[in-house]
Coordinates of C-alpha atoms and ligand atoms in Angstrom, one line a residue:
X232 CA 7.4 14.3 -39.6
X233 CA 6.7 10.6 -39.0
X234 CA 10.0 8.3 -38.5
X235 CA 10.9 5.1 -40.3
X236 CA 7.9 3.0 -41.9
X237 CA 7.1 -0.4 -40.6
X238 CA 7.6 -2.8 -43.3
X239 CA 6.9 -6.9 -43.5
X240 CA 10.6 -7.7 -44.6
X241 CA 12.3 -9.7 -42.1
X242 CA 15.7 -9.9 -41.1
X243 CA 16.8 -7.1 -44.0
X244 CA 19.8 -5.2 -42.9
X245 CA 18.9 -2.0 -44.9
X246 CA 16.7 0.1 -41.9
X247 CA 14.1 0.9 -44.6
X248 CA 13.2 -2.7 -45.3
X249 CA 13.9 -3.9 -41.6
X250 CA 10.7 -5.0 -39.8
X251 CA 10.3 -2.6 -37.5
X252 CA 6.5 -3.7 -36.4
X253 CA 6.9 -4.4 -32.5
X254 CA 3.3 -6.3 -33.2
X255 CA 4.6 -8.6 -36.0
X256 CA 5.0 -12.4 -34.7
X257 CA 8.8 -12.4 -35.6
X258 CA 9.4 -9.4 -33.1
X259 CA 7.1 -10.7 -30.4
X260 CA 8.9 -14.0 -30.1
X261 CA 12.4 -12.1 -30.2
X262 CA 11.8 -7.7 -29.7
X263 CA 15.7 -7.2 -28.7
X264 CA 17.5 -6.7 -32.3
X265 CA 14.5 -3.8 -33.1
X266 CA 14.8 -2.2 -29.6
X267 CA 18.8 -1.8 -30.2
X268 CA 17.9 -0.4 -33.8
X269 CA 15.6 1.4 -32.3
X270 CA 17.0 3.1 -29.6
X271 CA 20.4 4.1 -32.1
X272 CA 18.3 5.2 -34.6
X273 CA 15.0 6.4 -33.8
X274 CA 14.3 6.6 -30.1
X275 CA 11.2 8.3 -30.5
X276 CA 9.7 6.3 -33.5
X277 CA 5.8 6.7 -35.3
X278 CA 5.1 3.2 -34.9
X279 CA 1.9 2.9 -37.7
X280 CA 0.6 -0.4 -35.9
X281 CA 0.3 0.9 -32.3
X282 CA -0.6 4.4 -34.3
X283 CA 1.5 6.0 -31.0
X284 CA 4.7 6.9 -30.6
X285 CA 7.4 3.9 -29.6
X286 CA 10.4 5.4 -26.7
X287 CA 13.0 2.7 -26.1
X288 CA 15.9 4.9 -24.3
X289 CA 16.4 4.4 -20.4
X290 CA 16.1 8.5 -20.1
X291 CA 13.7 8.5 -22.2
X292 CA 11.6 6.3 -20.5
X293 CA 12.4 7.5 -17.2
X294 CA 11.8 10.9 -18.2
X295 CA 8.1 9.9 -19.3
X296 CA 7.6 8.3 -15.9
X297 CA 9.1 11.8 -13.8
X298 CA 6.2 13.8 -15.4
X299 CA 3.1 11.7 -14.8
X300 CA 0.7 15.0 -15.9
X301 CA 2.8 15.8 -19.3
X302 CA 2.1 12.1 -19.8
X303 CA -0.7 10.9 -18.6
X304 CA -2.1 7.9 -17.5
X305 CA -5.7 8.8 -18.0
X306 CA -5.7 6.6 -21.0
X307 CA -10.1 6.7 -21.0
X308 CA -10.3 10.3 -20.2
X309 CA -7.6 11.9 -21.9
X310 CA -7.3 10.0 -25.6
X311 CA -7.7 12.0 -28.4
X312 CA -11.0 11.6 -30.6
X313 CA -8.7 9.5 -33.2
X314 CA -8.5 6.7 -30.0
X315 CA -12.1 7.4 -28.8
X316 CA -14.6 4.6 -29.4
X317 CA -18.3 4.8 -29.3
X318 CA -18.6 1.0 -29.1
X319 CA -20.3 -0.1 -26.3
X320 CA -18.0 -2.7 -25.7
X321 CA -14.9 -0.2 -25.2
X322 CA -17.3 2.0 -23.1
X323 CA -18.0 -0.7 -20.9
X324 CA -14.3 -1.9 -20.6
X325 CA -13.5 2.0 -19.9
X326 CA -16.1 2.8 -17.0
X327 CA -14.7 0.0 -15.0
X328 CA -10.9 0.0 -15.6
X329 CA -11.2 3.9 -16.1
X330 CA -11.5 3.8 -11.6
X331 CA -8.3 2.1 -11.6
X332 CA -5.4 3.7 -9.8
X333 CA -3.0 2.5 -12.6
X334 CA -5.2 5.0 -15.1
X335 CA -5.9 8.1 -12.9
X336 CA -3.5 11.2 -12.8
X337 CA -2.8 13.5 -9.8
X338 CA -4.9 14.7 -7.7
X339 CA -7.2 11.4 -7.9
X340 CA -4.5 9.1 -8.1
X341 CA -2.8 10.4 -5.0
X342 CA -5.9 10.0 -3.3
X343 CA -6.3 6.7 -4.4
X344 CA -2.8 5.5 -3.8
X345 CA -2.7 6.9 -0.1
X346 CA -5.8 5.0 0.9
X347 CA -4.8 1.7 -1.2
X348 CA -1.3 1.7 0.4
X349 CA -2.6 1.6 3.8
X350 CA -3.9 -2.1 2.9
X351 CA -0.7 -3.3 1.5
X352 CA 1.6 -2.7 5.1
X353 CA 4.7 -4.1 5.4
X354 CA 3.0 -6.0 7.9
X355 CA 0.4 -7.6 5.3
X356 CA 3.5 -8.5 2.9
X357 CA 5.3 -10.3 5.9
X358 CA 2.2 -12.2 7.0
X359 CA 2.2 -13.6 3.1
X360 CA 5.7 -15.1 3.6
X361 CA 4.4 -18.4 5.3
X362 CA 1.8 -18.5 2.8
X363 CA 3.7 -18.2 0.0
X364 CA 6.0 -20.6 1.1
X365 CA 3.9 -23.2 2.3
X366 CA 2.1 -22.8 -1.4
X367 CA 4.9 -23.3 -3.2
X368 CA 5.8 -26.4 -1.2
X369 CA 2.3 -27.9 -1.6
X370 CA 2.8 -27.4 -5.9
X371 CA 6.0 -29.0 -5.5
X372 CA 4.7 -31.8 -3.4
X373 CA 2.2 -32.2 -6.0
X374 CA 4.8 -32.8 -9.0
X375 CA 8.0 -33.9 -7.1
X376 CA 8.1 -37.5 -7.9
X377 CA 7.1 -37.1 -11.5
X378 CA 10.7 -36.2 -12.3
X379 CA 8.6 -33.4 -15.1
X380 CA 6.1 -30.9 -15.2
X381 CA 4.9 -27.7 -17.2
X382 CA 5.9 -25.3 -15.0
X383 CA 3.6 -22.2 -16.7
X384 CA 0.4 -24.5 -15.4
X385 CA 1.7 -26.8 -12.3
X386 CA 3.5 -23.5 -10.4
X387 CA 4.2 -20.1 -12.0
X388 CA 0.1 -20.1 -12.6
X389 CA -1.5 -21.4 -9.9
X390 CA 0.8 -19.6 -7.1
X391 CA 0.4 -16.1 -7.8
X392 CA -3.1 -16.5 -8.1
X393 CA -3.3 -18.6 -5.3
X394 CA -1.8 -15.8 -3.0
X395 CA -3.7 -12.6 -4.6
X396 CA -6.9 -14.2 -4.2
X397 CA -6.7 -15.5 -0.8
X398 CA -5.3 -11.8 -0.3
X399 CA -8.1 -10.5 -1.4
X400 CA -10.3 -12.7 0.3
X401 CA -11.8 -14.7 -2.7
X402 CA -12.3 -18.5 -2.2
X403 CA -9.5 -20.7 -3.3
X404 CA -11.8 -22.8 -5.1
X405 CA -13.6 -19.8 -7.5
X406 CA -9.5 -19.4 -8.5
X407 CA -10.1 -21.1 -12.0
X408 CA -13.3 -19.3 -13.0
X409 CA -11.7 -15.9 -11.6
X410 CA -8.3 -17.3 -14.2
X411 CA -10.5 -17.4 -16.9
X412 CA -12.4 -14.0 -16.7
X413 CA -8.8 -12.2 -16.3
X414 CA -7.8 -13.9 -19.2
X415 CA -9.9 -12.1 -21.5
X416 CA -9.6 -8.7 -19.5
X417 CA -5.6 -10.1 -20.7
X418 CA -6.3 -10.5 -24.1
X419 CA -6.8 -6.5 -24.4
X420 CA -4.5 -5.1 -21.8
X421 CA -1.9 -7.6 -23.1
X422 CA -2.0 -6.5 -26.3
X423 CA -3.0 -9.8 -27.7
X424 CA -2.2 -10.1 -31.6
X425 CA -4.0 -13.0 -31.8
X426 CA -6.8 -11.6 -34.0
X427 CA -9.7 -12.1 -31.6
X428 CA -11.6 -9.0 -30.8
X429 CA -9.8 -7.7 -27.7
X430 CA -12.6 -5.3 -26.5
X431 CA -15.5 -7.9 -26.4
X432 CA -13.3 -10.7 -24.9
X433 CA -12.2 -8.1 -22.1
X434 CA -16.1 -6.8 -21.5
X435 CA -17.2 -10.2 -20.8
X436 CA -14.0 -11.0 -18.3
X437 CA -14.3 -7.4 -16.6
X438 CA -18.4 -7.4 -16.2
X439 CA -17.8 -11.4 -14.6
X440 CA -15.1 -10.1 -12.3
X441 CA -17.2 -7.0 -11.2
X442 CA -20.3 -9.4 -10.5
X443 CA -18.0 -11.8 -8.7
X444 CA -16.0 -8.8 -6.3
X445 CA -19.7 -7.2 -6.0
X446 CA -20.6 -9.9 -4.3
X447 CA -17.8 -10.5 -2.0
X448 CA -18.2 -6.8 -1.0
X449 CA -21.4 -7.3 0.4
X450 CA -20.5 -10.4 2.4
X451 CA -17.3 -8.7 3.8
X452 CA -19.7 -5.8 4.5
X453 CA -21.4 -8.1 6.7
X454 CA -18.5 -9.9 8.1
X455 CA -15.4 -7.9 8.0
X456 CA -11.8 -9.9 7.6
X457 CA -8.1 -10.0 7.5
X458 CA -8.5 -9.8 3.8
X459 CA -7.3 -6.6 1.4
X460 CA -11.3 -6.1 0.5
X461 CA -11.9 -5.4 4.0
X462 CA -9.0 -3.3 4.8
X463 CA -10.0 -1.1 1.7
X464 CA -13.5 -0.7 2.8
X465 CA -12.3 0.8 5.9
X466 CA -9.4 2.4 4.8
X467 CA -9.6 6.6 5.5
X468 CA -7.0 9.2 4.8
X469 CA -7.9 12.7 5.9
X470 CA -11.6 11.9 6.5
X471 CA -12.0 10.3 2.6
X472 CA -12.4 6.8 1.7
X473 CA -12.7 4.5 -1.1
X474 CA -16.2 4.4 -2.5
X475 CA -17.8 0.7 -3.3
X476 CA -17.4 0.9 -6.8
X477 CA -13.6 1.7 -6.4
X478 CA -13.2 -0.9 -4.0
X479 CA -14.9 -2.9 -6.5
X480 CA -12.8 -2.0 -9.9
X481 CA -9.3 -1.6 -7.6
X482 CA -9.8 -5.4 -6.7
X483 CA -10.5 -6.5 -10.2
X484 CA -6.9 -4.2 -10.5
X485 CA -5.2 -5.9 -8.2
X486 CA -6.4 -9.8 -8.9
X487 CA -5.4 -9.1 -13.2
X488 CA -2.1 -6.9 -11.9
X489 CA -1.2 -9.9 -9.0
X490 CA -1.6 -12.7 -11.1
X491 CA -0.4 -12.9 -15.1
X492 CA 2.6 -10.5 -14.2
X493 CA 4.1 -12.8 -11.6
X494 CA 3.3 -15.7 -13.4
X495 CA 5.6 -14.4 -16.2
X496 CA 8.3 -13.0 -13.8
X497 CA 8.4 -16.8 -12.7
X498 CA 8.4 -18.6 -16.1
X499 CA 11.0 -15.6 -18.2
X500 CA 13.2 -15.9 -15.4
X501 CA 13.6 -19.7 -15.2
X502 CA 13.5 -19.6 -18.8
X503 CA 16.7 -17.7 -18.9
X504 CA 18.1 -18.6 -15.6
X505 CA 17.9 -22.5 -17.5
X506 CA 19.0 -21.4 -20.9
X507 CA 22.4 -20.2 -19.0
X508 CA 23.7 -22.8 -17.1
X509 CA 26.7 -20.9 -15.5
X510 CA 24.5 -18.5 -14.0
X511 CA 21.7 -21.1 -12.5
X512 CA 25.2 -23.0 -10.9
X513 CA 25.9 -19.2 -9.1
X514 CA 22.6 -19.4 -7.5
X515 CA 22.7 -23.1 -6.6
X516 CA 25.9 -22.7 -5.2
X517 CA 24.7 -19.4 -3.6
X518 CA 20.9 -19.3 -3.0
X519 CA 21.2 -15.7 -0.8
X520 CA 22.1 -14.2 -4.6
X521 CA 18.2 -15.2 -5.2
X522 CA 17.2 -11.3 -4.2
X523 CA 19.6 -10.1 -6.8
X524 CA 18.6 -12.8 -9.2
X525 CA 15.0 -11.7 -9.6
X526 CA 16.0 -8.3 -10.1
X527 CA 18.0 -9.5 -12.9
X528 CA 15.4 -11.3 -14.4
X529 CA 13.2 -8.4 -14.1
X530 CA 15.4 -6.5 -16.3
X531 CA 16.3 -9.2 -18.6
X532 CA 13.4 -9.9 -20.1
X533 CA 10.3 -8.6 -17.7
X534 CA 6.5 -9.6 -17.8
X535 CA 5.5 -5.9 -18.3
X536 CA 7.5 -4.9 -21.4
X537 CA 5.8 -1.4 -21.9
X538 CA 3.1 0.6 -20.8
X539 CA 0.8 3.3 -22.5
X540 CA 0.6 6.9 -21.6
X541 CA -1.0 10.3 -23.4
X542 CA 1.0 13.2 -24.0
X543 CA -1.1 16.4 -23.1
X544 CA 0.4 19.1 -24.8
X545 CA 2.7 19.4 -27.8
X546 CA 6.5 18.0 -27.3
X547 CA 9.5 18.7 -29.7
X548 CA 11.5 15.6 -29.1
X549 CA 14.7 13.9 -30.7
X550 CA 13.9 15.5 -34.0
X551 CA 9.7 14.4 -33.5
X552 CA 6.5 16.0 -33.0
X553 CA 4.5 14.5 -30.2
X554 CA 1.1 16.2 -30.3
X555 CA -1.1 16.6 -28.0
X556 CA -3.5 13.8 -27.4
X557 CA -1.0 11.2 -28.8
X558 CA -0.4 8.0 -27.4
X559 CA 3.2 7.4 -25.9
X560 CA 4.5 4.2 -25.3
X561 CA 7.7 3.8 -23.0
X562 CA 9.1 0.5 -23.6
X563 CA 10.8 -0.7 -20.0
X564 CA 12.3 -3.9 -21.8
X565 CA 14.1 -2.1 -24.5
X566 CA 15.0 1.0 -21.6
X567 CA 16.2 -2.0 -19.5
X568 CA 18.7 -3.2 -22.2
X569 CA 19.8 -0.1 -23.2
X570 CA 23.9 0.3 -22.6
X571 CA 23.7 3.7 -21.9
X572 CA 22.7 2.4 -18.4
X573 CA 23.3 -0.7 -18.0
X574 CA 27.3 -2.9 -19.0
X575 CA 27.2 -5.8 -20.8
X576 CA 23.2 -5.4 -20.9
X577 CA 22.3 -8.6 -23.3
X578 CA 24.3 -11.0 -20.5
X579 CA 22.3 -12.4 -17.7
X580 CA 24.0 -11.6 -14.4
X581 CA 22.3 -12.9 -11.7
X582 CA 25.0 -10.9 -9.5
X583 CA 24.5 -7.9 -11.1
X584 CA 24.5 -4.4 -9.0
X585 CA 23.2 -1.6 -9.2
X586 CA 20.4 -2.7 -10.8
X587 CA 18.1 -0.2 -11.5
X588 CA 15.7 -1.5 -13.5
X589 CA 12.6 -0.3 -15.1
X590 CA 10.3 -3.3 -15.0
X591 CA 8.1 -2.1 -12.5
X592 CA 7.7 1.1 -13.8
X593 CA 9.1 4.6 -11.7
X594 CA 7.5 7.6 -10.3
X595 CA 4.1 7.9 -8.8
X596 CA 2.9 4.9 -10.5
X597 CA 5.5 2.7 -9.5
X598 CA 3.8 -1.0 -8.7
X599 CA 2.2 -1.2 -5.8
X600 CA 2.5 -5.1 -5.6
X601 CA 6.4 -5.0 -6.4
X602 CA 7.2 -6.1 -2.8
X603 CA 4.6 -8.8 -3.6
X604 CA 6.0 -9.5 -6.6
X605 CA 9.7 -9.7 -5.7
X606 CA 8.7 -12.2 -2.5
X607 CA 6.9 -14.6 -3.9
X608 CA 10.2 -14.9 -6.9
X609 CA 12.4 -14.9 -4.3
X610 CA 10.6 -18.1 -2.4
X611 CA 9.9 -19.7 -5.6
X612 CA 13.4 -19.7 -6.9
X613 CA 15.0 -20.3 -3.9
X614 CA 12.6 -23.5 -3.4
X615 CA 12.4 -24.6 -7.0
X616 CA 16.7 -24.9 -7.1
X617 CA 16.8 -26.4 -3.4
X618 CA 14.2 -29.4 -4.1
X619 CA 14.4 -30.2 -7.3
X620 CA 18.1 -30.8 -8.2
X621 CA 19.4 -31.7 -11.8
X622 CA 16.4 -29.1 -13.4
X623 CA 16.7 -28.9 -17.3
X624 CA 14.7 -27.1 -20.0
X625 CA 12.5 -29.7 -22.2
X626 CA 12.8 -27.4 -25.3
X627 CA 15.3 -24.4 -26.1
X628 CA 12.5 -22.7 -27.8
X629 CA 9.6 -22.5 -26.1
X630 CA 6.6 -20.6 -27.4
X631 CA 5.7 -17.0 -26.3
X632 CA 2.2 -15.4 -25.8
X633 CA 1.0 -13.3 -28.6
X634 CA 1.0 -10.4 -26.8
X635 CA 2.9 -7.0 -26.5
X636 CA 2.6 -5.6 -23.2
X637 CA 2.7 -8.3 -21.2
X638 CA 5.2 -10.8 -21.9
X639 CA 5.1 -14.9 -21.0
X640 CA 6.0 -18.1 -22.0
X641 CA 2.6 -20.5 -23.4
X642 CA 4.1 -23.4 -21.1
X643 CA 7.7 -24.4 -20.1
X644 CA 8.4 -27.9 -19.6
X645 CA 11.3 -29.4 -17.6
X646 CA 12.8 -32.6 -16.2
X647 CA 14.7 -33.4 -12.7
X648 CA 16.6 -36.3 -11.2
X649 CA 13.7 -38.1 -9.6
X650 CA 13.7 -38.8 -6.0
X651 CA 16.7 -36.6 -5.1
X652 CA 14.9 -34.0 -3.2
X653 CA 16.5 -33.2 0.0
Ligands
HEM818 C1 6.6 -9.2 -11.5 C2 5.1 -8.6 -11.2 C3 4.7 -7.5 -11.9 C4 5.6 -6.2 -12.5 C5 6.3 -6.5 -13.8 C6 4.7 -5.2 -12.8 C7 4.8 -4.4 -13.1 C8 4.0 -2.9 -13.0 C9 4.2 -1.6 -13.9 C10 5.1 -1.3 -14.5 C11 3.4 -0.7 -13.4 C12 3.2 0.2 -13.9 C13 2.1 0.8 -15.2 C14 2.1 2.0 -15.4 O1 2.7 3.2 -15.2 O2 1.4 1.9 -16.7 C15 2.8 -1.0 -12.2 C16 1.7 -0.9 -11.5 C17 0.6 -1.6 -10.6 N1 1.0 -2.3 -10.2 FE1 2.2 -3.8 -10.6 N2 3.6 -5.7 -12.2 C18 4.0 -6.9 -11.2 C19 2.9 -7.6 -10.0 C20 1.9 -6.6 -9.5 C21 1.3 -7.1 -7.7 C22 1.8 -8.7 -7.6 C23 0.8 -6.5 -7.6 C24 -1.0 -6.3 -6.8 C25 -1.1 -7.6 -5.9 C26 0.3 -5.2 -8.8 C27 -0.5 -4.4 -8.7 C28 0.1 -3.1 -9.0 C29 -0.7 -1.6 -9.3 C30 -1.8 -1.5 -7.6 C31 -0.5 -1.1 -9.8 C32 -0.4 0.7 -10.3 C33 -0.1 1.7 -8.9 C34 -0.4 3.2 -9.5 O3 -0.4 3.2 -11.0 O4 0.4 3.7 -8.6 N3 1.4 -5.3 -9.4 N4 3.4 -2.6 -11.9

């Protein structure tokens, strides 16, 4: 049985004509009312526009992440005929992305994850802290005297892109090019609703990134360094190593996963913090709250609203029948606003504890880069509030990118008191 149909009528109080299409521009800008309605009335909802099941309650989203074999991540191999395509652009993207850790199931996932985890050690992370701090300071040095900036362009984009590119061993002067290719891939993975052909865009981006990292790999084979790519080439668990194709493919994954998401953590978090001046003041008065504040930004409006899984068997759930091969979309951003889990979920509370949000997913695919993203968030917010007093939003209604699976602002204009730096 198919659930509630989607209509283009906006703002209706009648559920039959309510706009439940999460791809409609109004809902991309503000999905919170639809999430609320779906959680209360249709928690496993058939979405015609996604051709997939939309799951919105916290407990149900967790259940999906807890059963990785029933809800497969292997969207390139397990997709049912109805999603498969013979188009060359689709196949080219699938060939590379199919090797990504995030799209593999056990036992392949277990093997890949333990090998990659060897390169993402606490020592590696601690070594990143001074670099993150120095990068934030250098970016703020460039703008501090101006008294205004576009936070996305001037800080939130270059910081994570620089950090991850340097971690991977790519020269900083290549960052702009890498960003351009990665943006094209984001059109597909982010679920762009801009009207362009997402697969063709993604293929262009992927092909360039793969060529780039292949060349870098050849260089690392000649001279290994302390970068992640060198560590991946050397990593060994139970006599197993990563193939060169796997190293290249997962470098593209780390690069992609490591920058756009963190950019959006910084942008979304700062926008909501400054829209809630009492919370901003709390954090200014007590910088030790920065850890719980970042966790709250992730919960309140996370960078990855949802992800894609494939049902590997028929499932009866909340009166619906999910068929084997159907796509199932756990909406973490809705789970993170579920009052069944969080008290006053629509209130931003930088002191919230406990805060078991699922912004980084949960279970075996829990984000490998979460410690790095948290570190970048904490250093950025602490430094911004310390160095730029009187931070104010230029507009209370900035524009959100027209994407579904990635959520972030096009730009974020800020002003502050010039010459007020301490
Ligand atoms: C705030 C920033 C970030 C958010 C919200 C985020 C979110 C996520 C989510 C939701 C997943 C699981 C996806 C799924 O199961 O389909 C994931 C996986 C992953 N993330 Fe992140 N991520 C962030 C930053 C990073 C960074 C900085 C890196 C790397 C440097 C990274 C690397 C990865 C990797 C490698 C996986 C795959 C893990 C696996 O499948 O075992 N992420 N991330």
